[in-house]
Coordinates of C-alpha atoms in Angstrom, one line a residue:
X1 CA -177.4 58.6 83.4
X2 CA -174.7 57.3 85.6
X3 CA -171.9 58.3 83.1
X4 CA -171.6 59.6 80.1
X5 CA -171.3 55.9 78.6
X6 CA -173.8 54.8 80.6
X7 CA -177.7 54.6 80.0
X8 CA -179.9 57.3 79.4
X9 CA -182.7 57.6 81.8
X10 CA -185.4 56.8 78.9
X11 CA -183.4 53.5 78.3
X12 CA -183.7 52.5 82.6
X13 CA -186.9 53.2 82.0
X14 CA -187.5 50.9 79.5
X15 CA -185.8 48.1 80.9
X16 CA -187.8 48.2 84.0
X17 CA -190.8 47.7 82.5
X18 CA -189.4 44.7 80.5
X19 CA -188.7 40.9 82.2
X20 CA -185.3 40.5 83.8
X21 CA -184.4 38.8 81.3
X22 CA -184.6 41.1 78.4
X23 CA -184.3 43.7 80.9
X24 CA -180.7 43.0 81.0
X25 CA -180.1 42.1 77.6
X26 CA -181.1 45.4 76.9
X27 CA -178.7 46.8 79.5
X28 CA -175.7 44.5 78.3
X29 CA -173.6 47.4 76.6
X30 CA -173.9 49.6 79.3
X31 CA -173.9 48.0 82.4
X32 CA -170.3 48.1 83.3
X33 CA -171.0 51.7 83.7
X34 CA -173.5 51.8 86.4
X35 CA -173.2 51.2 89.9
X36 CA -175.3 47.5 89.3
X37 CA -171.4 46.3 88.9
X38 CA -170.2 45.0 91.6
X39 CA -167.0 47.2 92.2
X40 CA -163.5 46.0 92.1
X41 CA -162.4 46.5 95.0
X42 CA -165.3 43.5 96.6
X43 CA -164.1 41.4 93.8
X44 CA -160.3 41.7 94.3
X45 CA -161.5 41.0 98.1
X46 CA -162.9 38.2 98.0
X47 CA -160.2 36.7 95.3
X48 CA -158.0 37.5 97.8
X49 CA -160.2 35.8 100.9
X50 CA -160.1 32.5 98.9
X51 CA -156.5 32.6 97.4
X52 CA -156.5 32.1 101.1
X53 CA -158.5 28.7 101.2
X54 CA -157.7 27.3 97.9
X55 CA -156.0 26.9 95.4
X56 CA -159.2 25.7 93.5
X57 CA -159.3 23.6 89.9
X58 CA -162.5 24.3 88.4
X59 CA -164.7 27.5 89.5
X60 CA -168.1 28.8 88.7
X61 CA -169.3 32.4 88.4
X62 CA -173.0 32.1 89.3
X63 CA -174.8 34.9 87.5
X64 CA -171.3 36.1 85.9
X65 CA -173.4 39.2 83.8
X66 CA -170.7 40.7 81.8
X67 CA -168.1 38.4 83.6
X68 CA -166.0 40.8 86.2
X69 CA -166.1 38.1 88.5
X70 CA -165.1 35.8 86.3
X71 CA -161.7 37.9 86.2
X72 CA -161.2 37.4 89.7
X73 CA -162.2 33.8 89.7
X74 CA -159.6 33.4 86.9
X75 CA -156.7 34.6 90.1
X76 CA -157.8 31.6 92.1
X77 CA -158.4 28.8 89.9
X78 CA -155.5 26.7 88.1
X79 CA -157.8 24.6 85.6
X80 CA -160.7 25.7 84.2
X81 CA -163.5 29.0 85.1
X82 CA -167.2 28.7 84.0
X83 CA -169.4 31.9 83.6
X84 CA -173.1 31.6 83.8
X85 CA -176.3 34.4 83.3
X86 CA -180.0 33.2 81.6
X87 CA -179.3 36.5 80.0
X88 CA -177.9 36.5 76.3
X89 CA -177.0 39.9 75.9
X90 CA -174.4 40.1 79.3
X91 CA -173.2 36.8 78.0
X92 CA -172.2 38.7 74.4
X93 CA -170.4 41.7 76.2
X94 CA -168.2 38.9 78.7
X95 CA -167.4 36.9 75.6
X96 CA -166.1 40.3 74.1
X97 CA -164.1 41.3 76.9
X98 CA -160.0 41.2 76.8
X99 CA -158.9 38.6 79.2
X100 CA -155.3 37.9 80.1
X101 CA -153.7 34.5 79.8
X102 CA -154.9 32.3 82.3
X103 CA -157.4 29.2 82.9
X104 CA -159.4 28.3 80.4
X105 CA -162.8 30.6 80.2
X106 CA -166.1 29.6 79.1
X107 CA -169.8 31.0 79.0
X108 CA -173.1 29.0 79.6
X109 CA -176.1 30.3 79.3
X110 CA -178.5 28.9 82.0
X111 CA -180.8 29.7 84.9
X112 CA -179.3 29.7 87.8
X113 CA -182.4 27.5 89.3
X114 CA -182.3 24.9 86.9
X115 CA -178.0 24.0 86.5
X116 CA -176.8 21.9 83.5
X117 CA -173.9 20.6 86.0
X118 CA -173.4 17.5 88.6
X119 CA -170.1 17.7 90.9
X120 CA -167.9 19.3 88.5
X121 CA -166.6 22.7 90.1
X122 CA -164.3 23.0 93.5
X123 CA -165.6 26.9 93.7
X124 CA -168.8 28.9 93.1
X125 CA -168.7 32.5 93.7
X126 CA -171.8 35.3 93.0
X127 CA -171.7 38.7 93.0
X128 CA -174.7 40.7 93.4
X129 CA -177.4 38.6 91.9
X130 CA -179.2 37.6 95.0
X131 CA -181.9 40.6 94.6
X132 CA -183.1 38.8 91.6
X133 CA -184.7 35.5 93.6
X134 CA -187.5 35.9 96.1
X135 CA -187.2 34.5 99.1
X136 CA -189.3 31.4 98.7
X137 CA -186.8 30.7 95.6
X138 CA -183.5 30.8 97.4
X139 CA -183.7 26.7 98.8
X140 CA -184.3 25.7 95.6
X141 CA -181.0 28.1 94.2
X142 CA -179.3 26.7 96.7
X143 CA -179.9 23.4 96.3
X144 CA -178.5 24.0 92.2
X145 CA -175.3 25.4 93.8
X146 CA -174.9 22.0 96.3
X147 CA -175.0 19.9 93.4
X148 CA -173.0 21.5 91.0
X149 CA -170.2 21.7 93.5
X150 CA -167.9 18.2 94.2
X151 CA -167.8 17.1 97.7
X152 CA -165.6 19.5 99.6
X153 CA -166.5 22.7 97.3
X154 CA -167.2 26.2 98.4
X155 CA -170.0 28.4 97.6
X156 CA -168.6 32.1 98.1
X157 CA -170.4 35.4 97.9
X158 CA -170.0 39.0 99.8
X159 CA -172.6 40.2 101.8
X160 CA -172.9 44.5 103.0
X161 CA -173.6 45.4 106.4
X162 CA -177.4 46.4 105.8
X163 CA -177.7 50.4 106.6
X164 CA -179.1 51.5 109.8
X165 CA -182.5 52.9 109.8
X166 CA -181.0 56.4 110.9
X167 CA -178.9 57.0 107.4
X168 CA -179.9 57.8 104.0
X169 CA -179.5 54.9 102.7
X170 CA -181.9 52.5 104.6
X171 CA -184.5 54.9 103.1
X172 CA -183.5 55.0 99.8
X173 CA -183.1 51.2 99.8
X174 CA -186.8 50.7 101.2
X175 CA -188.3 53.0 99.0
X176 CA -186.4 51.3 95.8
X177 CA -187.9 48.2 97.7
X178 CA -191.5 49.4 97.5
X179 CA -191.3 51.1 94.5
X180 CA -190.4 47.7 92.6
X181 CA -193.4 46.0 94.6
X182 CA -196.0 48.2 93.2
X183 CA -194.7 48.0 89.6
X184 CA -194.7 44.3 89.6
X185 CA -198.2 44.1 91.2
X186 CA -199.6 46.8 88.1
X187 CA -197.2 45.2 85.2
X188 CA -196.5 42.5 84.0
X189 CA -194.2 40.9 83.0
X190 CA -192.4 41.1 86.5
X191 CA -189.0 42.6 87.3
X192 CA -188.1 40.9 90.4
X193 CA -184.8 43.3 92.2
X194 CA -185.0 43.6 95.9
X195 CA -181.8 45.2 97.8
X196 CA -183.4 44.5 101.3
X197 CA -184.7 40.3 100.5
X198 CA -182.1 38.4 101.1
X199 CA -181.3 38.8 104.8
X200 CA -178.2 36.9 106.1
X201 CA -179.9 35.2 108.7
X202 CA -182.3 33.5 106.5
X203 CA -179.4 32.8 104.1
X204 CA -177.3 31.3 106.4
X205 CA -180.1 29.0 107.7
X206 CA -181.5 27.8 104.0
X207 CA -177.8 27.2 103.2
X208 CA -177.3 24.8 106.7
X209 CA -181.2 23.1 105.0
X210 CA -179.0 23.2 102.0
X211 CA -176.6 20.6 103.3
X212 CA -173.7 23.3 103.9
X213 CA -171.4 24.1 106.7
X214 CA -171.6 27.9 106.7
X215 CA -168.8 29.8 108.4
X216 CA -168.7 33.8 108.1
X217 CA -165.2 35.7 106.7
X218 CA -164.9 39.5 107.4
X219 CA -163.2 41.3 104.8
X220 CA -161.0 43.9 106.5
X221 CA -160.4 46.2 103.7
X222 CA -164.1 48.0 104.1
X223 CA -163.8 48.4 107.9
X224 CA -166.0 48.2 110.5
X225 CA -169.4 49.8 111.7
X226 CA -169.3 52.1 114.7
X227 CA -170.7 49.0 116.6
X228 CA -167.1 46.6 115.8
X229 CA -169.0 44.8 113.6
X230 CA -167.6 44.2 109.5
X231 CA -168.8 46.0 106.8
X232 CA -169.0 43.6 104.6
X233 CA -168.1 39.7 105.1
X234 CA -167.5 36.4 102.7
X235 CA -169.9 33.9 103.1
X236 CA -167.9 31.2 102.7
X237 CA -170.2 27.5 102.6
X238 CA -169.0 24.4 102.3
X239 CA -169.9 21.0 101.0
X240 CA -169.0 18.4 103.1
X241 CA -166.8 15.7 102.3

């Protein structure tokens, strides 16, 4: 649909009716050729933002999919990177994907609310998995994130500018919005992918309840809004010492 590598419209179709899970097991061959990837130029951003801060021993890619962020994780840590997705399927394409020589790599496949680890990275980084959780579930995420990170750890992640209610793509984003509501209240099982949940306001508070010190990076290669304000910024939270 989106290329022609990409997946057919039939095929979207299908995984949308399936869980999330499968959904994207389903979607695993294709889905570095649809715009759910988060593009390079965010992840060679925010590798760049924290080769800044760091360097870093041991990072975690938080919902890695097929593992492009786990490439750019690989620029800032010296020791060791960590890939995790509760989805089989995106963990077969990252295992198959080239990878220069670098720190070692390796895949766990987990749920992001429930994490197999206890103080063991320096970093944590996610890219573009935070439509996945509902609100309600995001102290809990959190929480996962604060424990698997050793005392003075980061949790970083990008976060757009949302559009303005004049442009296009406010609409477009609130209709995807309620379109994904009424599926999930006629089928089952649910599908949970909302682009206008996770608001950074509420995120930055639940991180704070969280136990992190939460500072805000802008990332000057997107710009700014008419307004001054960034286009997109680094959330950049902290464990405390």
């Amino acid at each position: 649909m989106f290329s022609p590598e990409g997946p057919t419209l039939r095929e979207l179709a299908v995984q949308a009716l399936s869980s999330v899970e499968h959904g994207y097991d389903l979607l695993a061959p294709k889905f570095d050729h649809t715009p759910f990837r988060t593009p390079d130029s965010v992840l060679d951003a925010v590798a760049g933002a924290l080769r800044a801060s760091g360097p870093y021993d041991d990072g975690l890619d938080l919902c890695c999919g097929t593992g492009a962020g786990v490439d750019a994780l690989a620029t800032v840590c010296r020791r060791s990177v960590t890939g995790v997705d509760f989805s089989a399927g995106m963990l077969d394409e990252a295992r198959r994907r080239p990878r220069a020589r670098g720190p070692r790599v390796s895949w766990v496949r987990a749920d992001a609310r429930a994490l197999p680890f206890t103080a063991r990275f320096d970093l944590v980084v996610s890219f573009g998995a935070f439509g996945h959780f509902l609100p309600r579930e995001l102290p809990n995420l959190f929480t996962q994130v604060h424990t698997a990170l050793r005392p003075g750890g980061r949790f970083a992640f990008p976060v757009l500018a949302p559009p303005r209610p004049t442009t296009g793509a406010f609409w477009m984003l609130l209709g995807f919005d309620a379109v994904m509501r009424v599926r999930n209240a006629v089928w089952r099982p649910p599908f949970v992918m909302y682009y206008r949940a996770f608001r950074l306001g509420e995120v930055r508070r639940e991180l704070e309840r969280a136990g992190f010190r939460v500072d805000l990076r802008a990332l000057p290669e997107f710009g700014t809004r008419s307004d001054g304000s960034p286009r997109v910024r680094m959330v950049e939270a902290r464990r405390p010492l």
